[in-house]
mmCIF file of C-alpha atoms in Angstrom:
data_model
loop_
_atom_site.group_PDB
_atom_site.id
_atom_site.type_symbol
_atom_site.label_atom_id
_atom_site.label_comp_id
_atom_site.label_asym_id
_atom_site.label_seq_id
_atom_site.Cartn_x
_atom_site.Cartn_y
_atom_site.Cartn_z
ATOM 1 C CA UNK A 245 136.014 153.490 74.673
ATOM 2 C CA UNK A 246 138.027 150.186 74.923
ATOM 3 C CA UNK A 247 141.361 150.083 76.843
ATOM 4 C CA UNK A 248 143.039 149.745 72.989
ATOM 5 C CA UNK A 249 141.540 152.630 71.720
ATOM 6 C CA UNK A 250 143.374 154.784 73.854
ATOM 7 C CA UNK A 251 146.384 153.067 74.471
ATOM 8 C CA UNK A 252 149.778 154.861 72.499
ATOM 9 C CA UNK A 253 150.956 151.499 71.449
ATOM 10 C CA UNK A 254 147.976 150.172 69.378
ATOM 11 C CA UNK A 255 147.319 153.635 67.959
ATOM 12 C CA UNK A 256 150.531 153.453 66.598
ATOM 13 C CA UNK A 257 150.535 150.231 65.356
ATOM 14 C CA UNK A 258 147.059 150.606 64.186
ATOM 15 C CA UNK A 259 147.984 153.555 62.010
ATOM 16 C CA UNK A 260 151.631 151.730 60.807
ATOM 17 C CA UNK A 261 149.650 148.694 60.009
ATOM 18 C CA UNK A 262 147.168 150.174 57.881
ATOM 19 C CA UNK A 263 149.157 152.440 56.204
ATOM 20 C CA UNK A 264 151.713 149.003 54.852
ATOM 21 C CA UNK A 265 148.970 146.852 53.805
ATOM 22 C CA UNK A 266 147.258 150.148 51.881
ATOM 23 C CA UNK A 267 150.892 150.544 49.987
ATOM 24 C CA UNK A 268 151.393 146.639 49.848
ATOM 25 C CA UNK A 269 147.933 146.546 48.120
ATOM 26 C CA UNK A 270 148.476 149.350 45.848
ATOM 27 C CA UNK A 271 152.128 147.619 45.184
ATOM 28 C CA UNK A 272 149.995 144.362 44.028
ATOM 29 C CA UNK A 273 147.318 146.301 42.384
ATOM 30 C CA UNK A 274 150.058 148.159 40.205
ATOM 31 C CA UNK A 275 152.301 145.776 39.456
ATOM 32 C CA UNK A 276 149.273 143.604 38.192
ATOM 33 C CA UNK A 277 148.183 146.157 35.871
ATOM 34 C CA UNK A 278 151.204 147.468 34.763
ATOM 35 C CA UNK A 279 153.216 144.662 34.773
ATOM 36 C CA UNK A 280 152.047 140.958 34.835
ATOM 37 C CA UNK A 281 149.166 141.838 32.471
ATOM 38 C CA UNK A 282 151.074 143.418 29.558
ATOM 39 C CA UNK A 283 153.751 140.538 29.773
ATOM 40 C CA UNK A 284 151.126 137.642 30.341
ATOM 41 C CA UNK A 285 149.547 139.625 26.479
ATOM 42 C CA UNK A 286 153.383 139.526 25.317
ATOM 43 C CA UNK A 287 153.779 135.945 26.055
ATOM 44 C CA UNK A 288 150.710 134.648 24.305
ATOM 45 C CA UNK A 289 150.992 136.577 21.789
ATOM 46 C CA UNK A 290 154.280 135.387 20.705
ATOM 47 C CA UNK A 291 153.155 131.903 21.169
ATOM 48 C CA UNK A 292 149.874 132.047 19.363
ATOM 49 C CA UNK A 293 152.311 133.251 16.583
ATOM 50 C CA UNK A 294 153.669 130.504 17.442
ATOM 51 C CA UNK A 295 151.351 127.976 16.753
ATOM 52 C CA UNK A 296 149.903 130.020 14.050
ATOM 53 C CA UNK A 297 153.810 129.203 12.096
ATOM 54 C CA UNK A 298 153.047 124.894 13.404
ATOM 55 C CA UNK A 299 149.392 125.124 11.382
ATOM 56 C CA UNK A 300 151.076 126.527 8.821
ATOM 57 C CA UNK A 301 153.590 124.320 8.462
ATOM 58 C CA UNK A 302 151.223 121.253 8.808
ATOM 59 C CA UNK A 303 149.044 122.497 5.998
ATOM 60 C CA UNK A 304 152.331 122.824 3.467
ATOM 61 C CA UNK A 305 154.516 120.163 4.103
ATOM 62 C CA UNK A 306 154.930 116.589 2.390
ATOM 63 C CA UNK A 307 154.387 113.787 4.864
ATOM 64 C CA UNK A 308 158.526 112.761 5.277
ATOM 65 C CA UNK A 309 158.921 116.415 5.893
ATOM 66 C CA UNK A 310 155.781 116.896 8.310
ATOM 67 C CA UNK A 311 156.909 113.697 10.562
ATOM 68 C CA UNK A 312 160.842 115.172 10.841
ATOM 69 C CA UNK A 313 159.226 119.231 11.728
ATOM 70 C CA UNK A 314 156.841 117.661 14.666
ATOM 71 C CA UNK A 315 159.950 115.678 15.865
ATOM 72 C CA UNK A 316 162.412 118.364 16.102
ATOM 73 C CA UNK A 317 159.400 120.577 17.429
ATOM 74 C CA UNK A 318 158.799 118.210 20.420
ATOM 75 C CA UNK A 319 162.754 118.020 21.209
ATOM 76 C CA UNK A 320 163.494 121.277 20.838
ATOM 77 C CA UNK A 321 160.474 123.106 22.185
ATOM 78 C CA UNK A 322 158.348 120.635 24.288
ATOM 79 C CA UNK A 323 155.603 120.975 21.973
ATOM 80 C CA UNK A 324 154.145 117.611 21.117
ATOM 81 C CA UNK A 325 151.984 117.732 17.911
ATOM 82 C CA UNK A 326 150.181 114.389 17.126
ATOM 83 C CA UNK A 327 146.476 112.948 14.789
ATOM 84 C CA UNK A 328 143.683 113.290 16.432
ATOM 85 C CA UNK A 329 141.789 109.867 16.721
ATOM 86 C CA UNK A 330 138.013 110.182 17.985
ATOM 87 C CA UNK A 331 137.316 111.648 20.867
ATOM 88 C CA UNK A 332 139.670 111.869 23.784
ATOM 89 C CA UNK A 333 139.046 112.650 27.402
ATOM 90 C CA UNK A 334 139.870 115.885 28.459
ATOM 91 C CA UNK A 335 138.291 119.101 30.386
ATOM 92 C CA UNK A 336 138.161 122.302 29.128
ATOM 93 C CA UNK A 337 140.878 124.202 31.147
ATOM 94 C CA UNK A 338 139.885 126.868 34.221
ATOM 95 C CA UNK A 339 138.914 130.106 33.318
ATOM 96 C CA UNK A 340 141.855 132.644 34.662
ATOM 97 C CA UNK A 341 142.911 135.833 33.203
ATOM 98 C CA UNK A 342 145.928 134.167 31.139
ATOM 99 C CA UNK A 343 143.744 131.067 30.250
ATOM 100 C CA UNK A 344 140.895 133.347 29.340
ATOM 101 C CA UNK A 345 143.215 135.751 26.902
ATOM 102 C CA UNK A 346 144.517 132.612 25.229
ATOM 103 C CA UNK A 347 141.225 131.186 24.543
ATOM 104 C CA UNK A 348 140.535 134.411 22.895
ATOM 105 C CA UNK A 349 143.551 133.999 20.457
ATOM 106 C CA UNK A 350 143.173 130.509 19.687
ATOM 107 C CA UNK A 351 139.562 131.488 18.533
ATOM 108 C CA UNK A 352 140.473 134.390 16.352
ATOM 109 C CA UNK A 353 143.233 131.997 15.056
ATOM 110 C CA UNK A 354 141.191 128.340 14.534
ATOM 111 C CA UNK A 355 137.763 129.481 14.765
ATOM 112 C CA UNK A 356 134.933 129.611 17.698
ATOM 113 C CA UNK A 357 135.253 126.001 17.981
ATOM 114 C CA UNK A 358 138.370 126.106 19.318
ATOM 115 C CA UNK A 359 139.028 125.007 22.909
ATOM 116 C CA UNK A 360 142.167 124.804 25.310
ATOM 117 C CA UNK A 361 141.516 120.842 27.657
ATOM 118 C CA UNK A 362 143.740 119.743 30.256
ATOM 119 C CA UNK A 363 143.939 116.137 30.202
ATOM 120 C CA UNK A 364 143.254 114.295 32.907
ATOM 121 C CA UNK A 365 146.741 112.977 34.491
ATOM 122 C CA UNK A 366 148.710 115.719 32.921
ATOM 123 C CA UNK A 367 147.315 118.687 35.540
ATOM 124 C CA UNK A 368 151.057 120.740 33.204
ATOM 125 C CA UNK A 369 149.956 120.235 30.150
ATOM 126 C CA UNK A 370 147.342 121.809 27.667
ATOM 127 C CA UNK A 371 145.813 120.809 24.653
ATOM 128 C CA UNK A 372 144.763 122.615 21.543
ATOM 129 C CA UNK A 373 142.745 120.725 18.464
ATOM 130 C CA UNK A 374 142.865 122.399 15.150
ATOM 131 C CA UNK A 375 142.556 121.140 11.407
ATOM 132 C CA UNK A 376 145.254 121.335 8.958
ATOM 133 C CA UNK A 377 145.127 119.872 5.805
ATOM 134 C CA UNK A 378 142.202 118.126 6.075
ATOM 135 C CA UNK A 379 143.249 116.734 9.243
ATOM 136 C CA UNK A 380 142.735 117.199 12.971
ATOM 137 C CA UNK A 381 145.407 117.746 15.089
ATOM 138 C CA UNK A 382 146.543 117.699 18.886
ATOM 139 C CA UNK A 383 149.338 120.272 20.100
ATOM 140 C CA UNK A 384 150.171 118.895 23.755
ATOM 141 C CA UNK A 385 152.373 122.075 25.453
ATOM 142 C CA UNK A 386 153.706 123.039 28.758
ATOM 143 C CA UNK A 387 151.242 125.353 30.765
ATOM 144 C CA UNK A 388 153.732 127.374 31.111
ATOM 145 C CA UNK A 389 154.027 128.515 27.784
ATOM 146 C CA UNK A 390 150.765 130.582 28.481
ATOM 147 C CA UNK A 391 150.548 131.040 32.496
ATOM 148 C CA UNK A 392 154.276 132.502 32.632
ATOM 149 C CA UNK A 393 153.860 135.168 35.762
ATOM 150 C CA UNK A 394 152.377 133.109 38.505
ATOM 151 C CA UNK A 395 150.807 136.220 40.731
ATOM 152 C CA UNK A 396 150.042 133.560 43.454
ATOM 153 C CA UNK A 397 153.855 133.554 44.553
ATOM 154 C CA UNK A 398 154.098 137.248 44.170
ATOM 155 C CA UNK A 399 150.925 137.508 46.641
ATOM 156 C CA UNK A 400 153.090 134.931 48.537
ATOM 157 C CA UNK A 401 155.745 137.008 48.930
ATOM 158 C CA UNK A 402 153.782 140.418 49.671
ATOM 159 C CA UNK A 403 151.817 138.978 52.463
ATOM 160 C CA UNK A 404 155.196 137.506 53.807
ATOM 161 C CA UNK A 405 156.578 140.649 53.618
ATOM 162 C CA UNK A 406 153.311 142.907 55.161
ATOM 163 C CA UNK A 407 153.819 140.104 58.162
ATOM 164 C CA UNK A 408 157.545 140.773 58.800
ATOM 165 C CA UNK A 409 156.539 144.873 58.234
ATOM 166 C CA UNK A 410 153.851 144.195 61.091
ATOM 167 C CA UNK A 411 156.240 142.771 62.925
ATOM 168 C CA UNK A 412 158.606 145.387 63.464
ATOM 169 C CA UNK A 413 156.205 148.047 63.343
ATOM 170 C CA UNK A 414 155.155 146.186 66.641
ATOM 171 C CA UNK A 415 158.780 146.039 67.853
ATOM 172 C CA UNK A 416 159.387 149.796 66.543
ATOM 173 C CA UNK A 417 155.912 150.706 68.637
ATOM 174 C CA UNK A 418 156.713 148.781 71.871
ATOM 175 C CA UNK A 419 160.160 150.249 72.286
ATOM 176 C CA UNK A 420 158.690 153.638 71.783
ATOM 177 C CA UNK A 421 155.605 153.174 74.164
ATOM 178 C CA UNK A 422 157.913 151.651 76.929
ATOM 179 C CA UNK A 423 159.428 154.741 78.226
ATOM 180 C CA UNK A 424 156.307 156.798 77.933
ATOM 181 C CA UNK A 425 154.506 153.901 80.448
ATOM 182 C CA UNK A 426 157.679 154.641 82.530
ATOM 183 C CA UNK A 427 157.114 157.959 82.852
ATOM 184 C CA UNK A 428 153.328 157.722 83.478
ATOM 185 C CA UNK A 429 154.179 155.400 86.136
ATOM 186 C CA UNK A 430 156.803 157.921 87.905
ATOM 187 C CA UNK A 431 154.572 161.152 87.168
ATOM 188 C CA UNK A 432 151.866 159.345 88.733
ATOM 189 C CA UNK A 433 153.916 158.108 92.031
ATOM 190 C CA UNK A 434 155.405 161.633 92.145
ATOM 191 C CA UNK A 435 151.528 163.007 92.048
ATOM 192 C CA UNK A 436 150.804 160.747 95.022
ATOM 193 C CA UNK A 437 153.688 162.290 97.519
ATOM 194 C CA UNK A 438 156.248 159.292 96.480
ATOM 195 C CA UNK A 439 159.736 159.654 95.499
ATOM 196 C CA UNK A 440 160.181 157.630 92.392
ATOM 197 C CA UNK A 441 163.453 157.083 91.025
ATOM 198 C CA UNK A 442 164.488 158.659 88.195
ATOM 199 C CA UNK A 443 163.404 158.277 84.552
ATOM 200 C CA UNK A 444 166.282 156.598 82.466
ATOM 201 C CA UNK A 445 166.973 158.863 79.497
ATOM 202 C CA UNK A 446 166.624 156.056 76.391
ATOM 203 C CA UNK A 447 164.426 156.222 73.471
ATOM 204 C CA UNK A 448 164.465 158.581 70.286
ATOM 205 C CA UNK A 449 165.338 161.831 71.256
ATOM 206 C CA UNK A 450 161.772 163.219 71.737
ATOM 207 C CA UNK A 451 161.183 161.156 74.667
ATOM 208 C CA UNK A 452 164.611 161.744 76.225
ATOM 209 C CA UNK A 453 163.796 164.940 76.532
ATOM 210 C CA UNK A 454 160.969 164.914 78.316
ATOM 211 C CA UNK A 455 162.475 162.145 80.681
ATOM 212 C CA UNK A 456 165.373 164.750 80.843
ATOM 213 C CA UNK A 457 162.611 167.354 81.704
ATOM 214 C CA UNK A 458 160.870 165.107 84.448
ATOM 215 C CA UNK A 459 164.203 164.185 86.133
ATOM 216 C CA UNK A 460 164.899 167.941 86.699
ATOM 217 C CA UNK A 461 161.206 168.724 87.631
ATOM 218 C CA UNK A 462 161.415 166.231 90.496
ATOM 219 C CA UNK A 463 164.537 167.440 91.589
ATOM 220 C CA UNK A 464 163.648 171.114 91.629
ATOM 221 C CA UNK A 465 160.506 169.994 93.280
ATOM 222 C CA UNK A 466 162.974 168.387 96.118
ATOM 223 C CA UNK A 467 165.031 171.620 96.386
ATOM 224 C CA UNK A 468 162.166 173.430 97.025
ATOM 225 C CA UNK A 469 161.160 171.266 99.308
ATOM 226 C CA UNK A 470 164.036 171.041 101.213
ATOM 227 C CA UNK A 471 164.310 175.116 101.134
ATOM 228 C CA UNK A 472 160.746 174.687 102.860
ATOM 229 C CA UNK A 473 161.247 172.758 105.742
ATOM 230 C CA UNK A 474 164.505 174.808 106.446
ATOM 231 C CA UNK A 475 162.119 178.444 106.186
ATOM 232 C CA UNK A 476 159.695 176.537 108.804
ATOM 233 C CA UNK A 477 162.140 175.038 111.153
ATOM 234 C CA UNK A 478 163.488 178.083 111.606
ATOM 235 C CA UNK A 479 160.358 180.288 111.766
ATOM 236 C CA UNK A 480 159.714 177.492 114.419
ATOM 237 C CA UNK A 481 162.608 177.397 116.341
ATOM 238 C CA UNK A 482 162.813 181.599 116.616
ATOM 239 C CA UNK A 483 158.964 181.615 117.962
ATOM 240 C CA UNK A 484 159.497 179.058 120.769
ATOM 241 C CA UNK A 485 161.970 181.152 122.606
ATOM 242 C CA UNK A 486 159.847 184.090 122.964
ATOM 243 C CA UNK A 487 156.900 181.961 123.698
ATOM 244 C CA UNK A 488 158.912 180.055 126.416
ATOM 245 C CA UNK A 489 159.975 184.054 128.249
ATOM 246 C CA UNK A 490 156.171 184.557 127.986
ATOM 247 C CA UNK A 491 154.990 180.910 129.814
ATOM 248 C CA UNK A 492 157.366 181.899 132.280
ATOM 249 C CA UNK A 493 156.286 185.518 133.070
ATOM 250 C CA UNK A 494 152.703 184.312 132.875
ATOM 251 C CA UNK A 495 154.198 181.562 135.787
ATOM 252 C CA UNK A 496 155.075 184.751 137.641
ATOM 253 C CA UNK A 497 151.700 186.488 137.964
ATOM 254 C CA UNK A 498 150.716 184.408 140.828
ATOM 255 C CA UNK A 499 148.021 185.940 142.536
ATOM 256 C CA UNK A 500 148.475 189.109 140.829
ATOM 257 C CA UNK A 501 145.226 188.167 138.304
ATOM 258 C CA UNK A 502 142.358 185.709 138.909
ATOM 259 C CA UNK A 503 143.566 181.955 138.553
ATOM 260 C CA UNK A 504 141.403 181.826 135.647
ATOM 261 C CA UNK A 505 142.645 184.253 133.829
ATOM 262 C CA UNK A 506 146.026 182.840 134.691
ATOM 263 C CA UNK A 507 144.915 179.943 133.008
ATOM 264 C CA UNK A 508 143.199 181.297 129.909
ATOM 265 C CA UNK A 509 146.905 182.263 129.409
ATOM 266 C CA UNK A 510 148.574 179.447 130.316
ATOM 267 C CA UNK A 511 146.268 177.421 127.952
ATOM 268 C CA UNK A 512 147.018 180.219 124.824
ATOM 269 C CA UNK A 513 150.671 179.579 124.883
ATOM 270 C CA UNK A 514 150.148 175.491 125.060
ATOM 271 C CA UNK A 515 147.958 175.955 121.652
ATOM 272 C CA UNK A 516 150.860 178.232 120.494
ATOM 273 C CA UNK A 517 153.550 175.986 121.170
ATOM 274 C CA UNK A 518 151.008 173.092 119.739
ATOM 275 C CA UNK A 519 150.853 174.835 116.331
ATOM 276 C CA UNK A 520 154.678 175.410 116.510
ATOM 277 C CA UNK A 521 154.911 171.759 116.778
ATOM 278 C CA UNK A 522 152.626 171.299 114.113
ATOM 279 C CA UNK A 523 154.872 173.266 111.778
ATOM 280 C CA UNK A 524 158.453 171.131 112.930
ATOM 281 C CA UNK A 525 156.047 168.061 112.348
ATOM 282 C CA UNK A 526 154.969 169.106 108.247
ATOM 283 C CA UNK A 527 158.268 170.393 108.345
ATOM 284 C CA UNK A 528 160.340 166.998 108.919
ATOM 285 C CA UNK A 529 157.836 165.623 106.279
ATOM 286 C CA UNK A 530 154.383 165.550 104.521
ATOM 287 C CA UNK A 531 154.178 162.479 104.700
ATOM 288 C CA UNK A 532 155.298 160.640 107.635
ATOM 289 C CA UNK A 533 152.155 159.098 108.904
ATOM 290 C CA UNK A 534 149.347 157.316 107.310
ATOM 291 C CA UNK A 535 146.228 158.451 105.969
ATOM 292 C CA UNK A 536 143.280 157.504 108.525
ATOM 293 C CA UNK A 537 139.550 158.184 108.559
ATOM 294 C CA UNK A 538 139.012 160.610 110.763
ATOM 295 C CA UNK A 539 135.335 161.430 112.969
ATOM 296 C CA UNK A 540 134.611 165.194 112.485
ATOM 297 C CA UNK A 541 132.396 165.020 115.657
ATOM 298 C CA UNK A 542 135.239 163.478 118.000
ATOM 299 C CA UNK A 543 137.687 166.122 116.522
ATOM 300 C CA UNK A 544 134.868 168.963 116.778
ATOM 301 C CA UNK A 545 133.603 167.713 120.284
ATOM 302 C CA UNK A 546 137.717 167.599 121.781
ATOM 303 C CA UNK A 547 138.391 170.554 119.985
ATOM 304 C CA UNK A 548 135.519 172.208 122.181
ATOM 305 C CA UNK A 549 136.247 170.465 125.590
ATOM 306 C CA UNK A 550 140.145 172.127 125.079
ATOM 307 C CA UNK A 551 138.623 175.428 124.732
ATOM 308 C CA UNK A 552 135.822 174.999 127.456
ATOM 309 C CA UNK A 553 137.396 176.890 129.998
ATOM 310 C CA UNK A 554 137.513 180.152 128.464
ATOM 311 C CA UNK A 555 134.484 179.163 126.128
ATOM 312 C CA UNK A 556 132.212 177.975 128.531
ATOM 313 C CA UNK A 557 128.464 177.013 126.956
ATOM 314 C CA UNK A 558 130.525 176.587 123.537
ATOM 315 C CA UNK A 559 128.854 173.091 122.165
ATOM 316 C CA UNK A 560 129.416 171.287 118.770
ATOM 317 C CA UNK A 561 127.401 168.798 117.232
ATOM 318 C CA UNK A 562 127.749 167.514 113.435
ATOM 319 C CA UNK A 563 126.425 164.356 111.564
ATOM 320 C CA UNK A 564 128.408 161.472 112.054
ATOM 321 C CA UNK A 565 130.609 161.847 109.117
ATOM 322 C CA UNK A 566 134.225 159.913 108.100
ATOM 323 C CA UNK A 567 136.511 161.265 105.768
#
């Protein structure tokens, strides 16, 4: 599994991520259907109406009255109608959803020969040729009269706003992920015999509470410590003195039992008092000296030479082994 897979942080902001630019999509997907579209119908409609009332009025009026309706039409509305004269250069304009609904219109309106050009030079401006009154016809418009809702700035403006969501579901993540790596960290000293310093409290109130929980676990877990090494200093402290009467009555038996006896004895106590010492020594701490490799068949063959004199023949042997 990569390291991201199972890290809290990218979970979170993996699942936070998705989940914006699923709602940001649906967002876009919605407001496309439900509201750019029927508007983008609304607004050519009303202007193929529009020019439906211009081709109208070309076919009716007398010539004085034709020239003064296509002059007030151009200053008022931007629409420039003018004679066709032979063929003029022009392209047949790009095939989007609000160009392609228009082009539908026009047709129903003028006929299947009718076409919407952009002129080269005037990228703003369309062009529609129809006959009226025996004549042909330009009406020059705005591109704006049929390509009102521009969804390119509203994709603009989601994808702006799904980066500045990403953003702070980053921050939002981080901040939340920061405490828990602090308390990893401290669990994990704690779990190796350290003392770590305490867990600040910050965060939502989830993860204070388990910071609040670890700070008291390591402090109960140094109470009980403490209560520990008090139980075996004492333990150690009331064995020595009867162990000490006993060295010296065994000092006493001089030549009242064999010498070797006499030392079997002797030697007894000195392991006594050695694993008395070995109590005061985990009791002052667990941790005082380093961990070395040890040889099991040193410690096994000077275990053996210490007990030789009562254990005589006792041998050990072992594969040499280092742990």
């Amino acid at each position: 599994m990569k390291w991201w897979a199972g890290s809290f942080f990218w979970r979170t902001l993996a699942v936070l991520v998705i989940a914006l630019v699923a709602s940001q999509a649906a967002t876009f997907l919605l407001f496309r259907q439900q509201v750019q579209q029927p508007r983008m119908a609304m607004g050519i409609g009303q202007f193929v109406s529009h020019l439906k009332t211009i081709h109208a009025a070309l076919s009716g009026l007398p010539p004085g009255a034709e020239r003064e309706f296509i002059e007030r039409l151009a200053e008022k509305e931007g629409i420039r109608v003018f004679p066709a004269q032979g063929h003029e250069p022009g392209r047949p304009a790009g095939d989007r959803p609000g160009m392609r609904m228009f082009r539908e219109r026009i047709r129903a309106l003028f006929g299947d020969d009718a076409e919407v050009f952009v002129r080269p030079g005037s990228p703003g401006e369309f062009r529609v040729r129809f006959r009226a009154a025996g004549r042909e016809y330009w009406v020059a418009f705005p591109r704006n009269r049929v390509e009102r809702d521009n969804i390119d700035a509203l994709l603009y403006w989601m994808l702006a706003g799904v980066a500045i969501a990403i953003a702070a579901t980053a921050l939002i993540a981080w901040r939340l992920n920061r405490p828990l790596a602090r308390l990893a960290k401290a669990a994990e000293d704690l779990g190796r015999g350290g003392d770590p310093a305490p867990v600040p409290e910050s965060g939502p109130s989830e993860v204070r509470a388990v910071a609040r929980a670890f700070n008291r676990m390591k402090e109960s877990l140094k109470h009980e410590e403490r209560e520990r090494t008090t139980f075996l200093a004492g333990i150690s402290h009331d064995l020595r003195t009867p162990l000490a009467r006993l060295r010296l009555d065994v000092e006493m038996l001089d030549q009242r039992v064999e010498p070797g006896t006499q030392q079997g004895m002797v030697s007894d106590i000195e392991d006594m008092n050695a694993i008395i010492d070995q109590f005061i020594d985990y009791a002052r701490s667990e941790a005082t000296e380093a961990f070395a490799p040890v040889e099991l068949s040193v410690l096994a063959r000077d275990c053996a030479r210490a007990r030789r004199a009562r254990a005589r023949g006792c041998r050990a042997s072992s594969p040499r082994r280092r742990c």
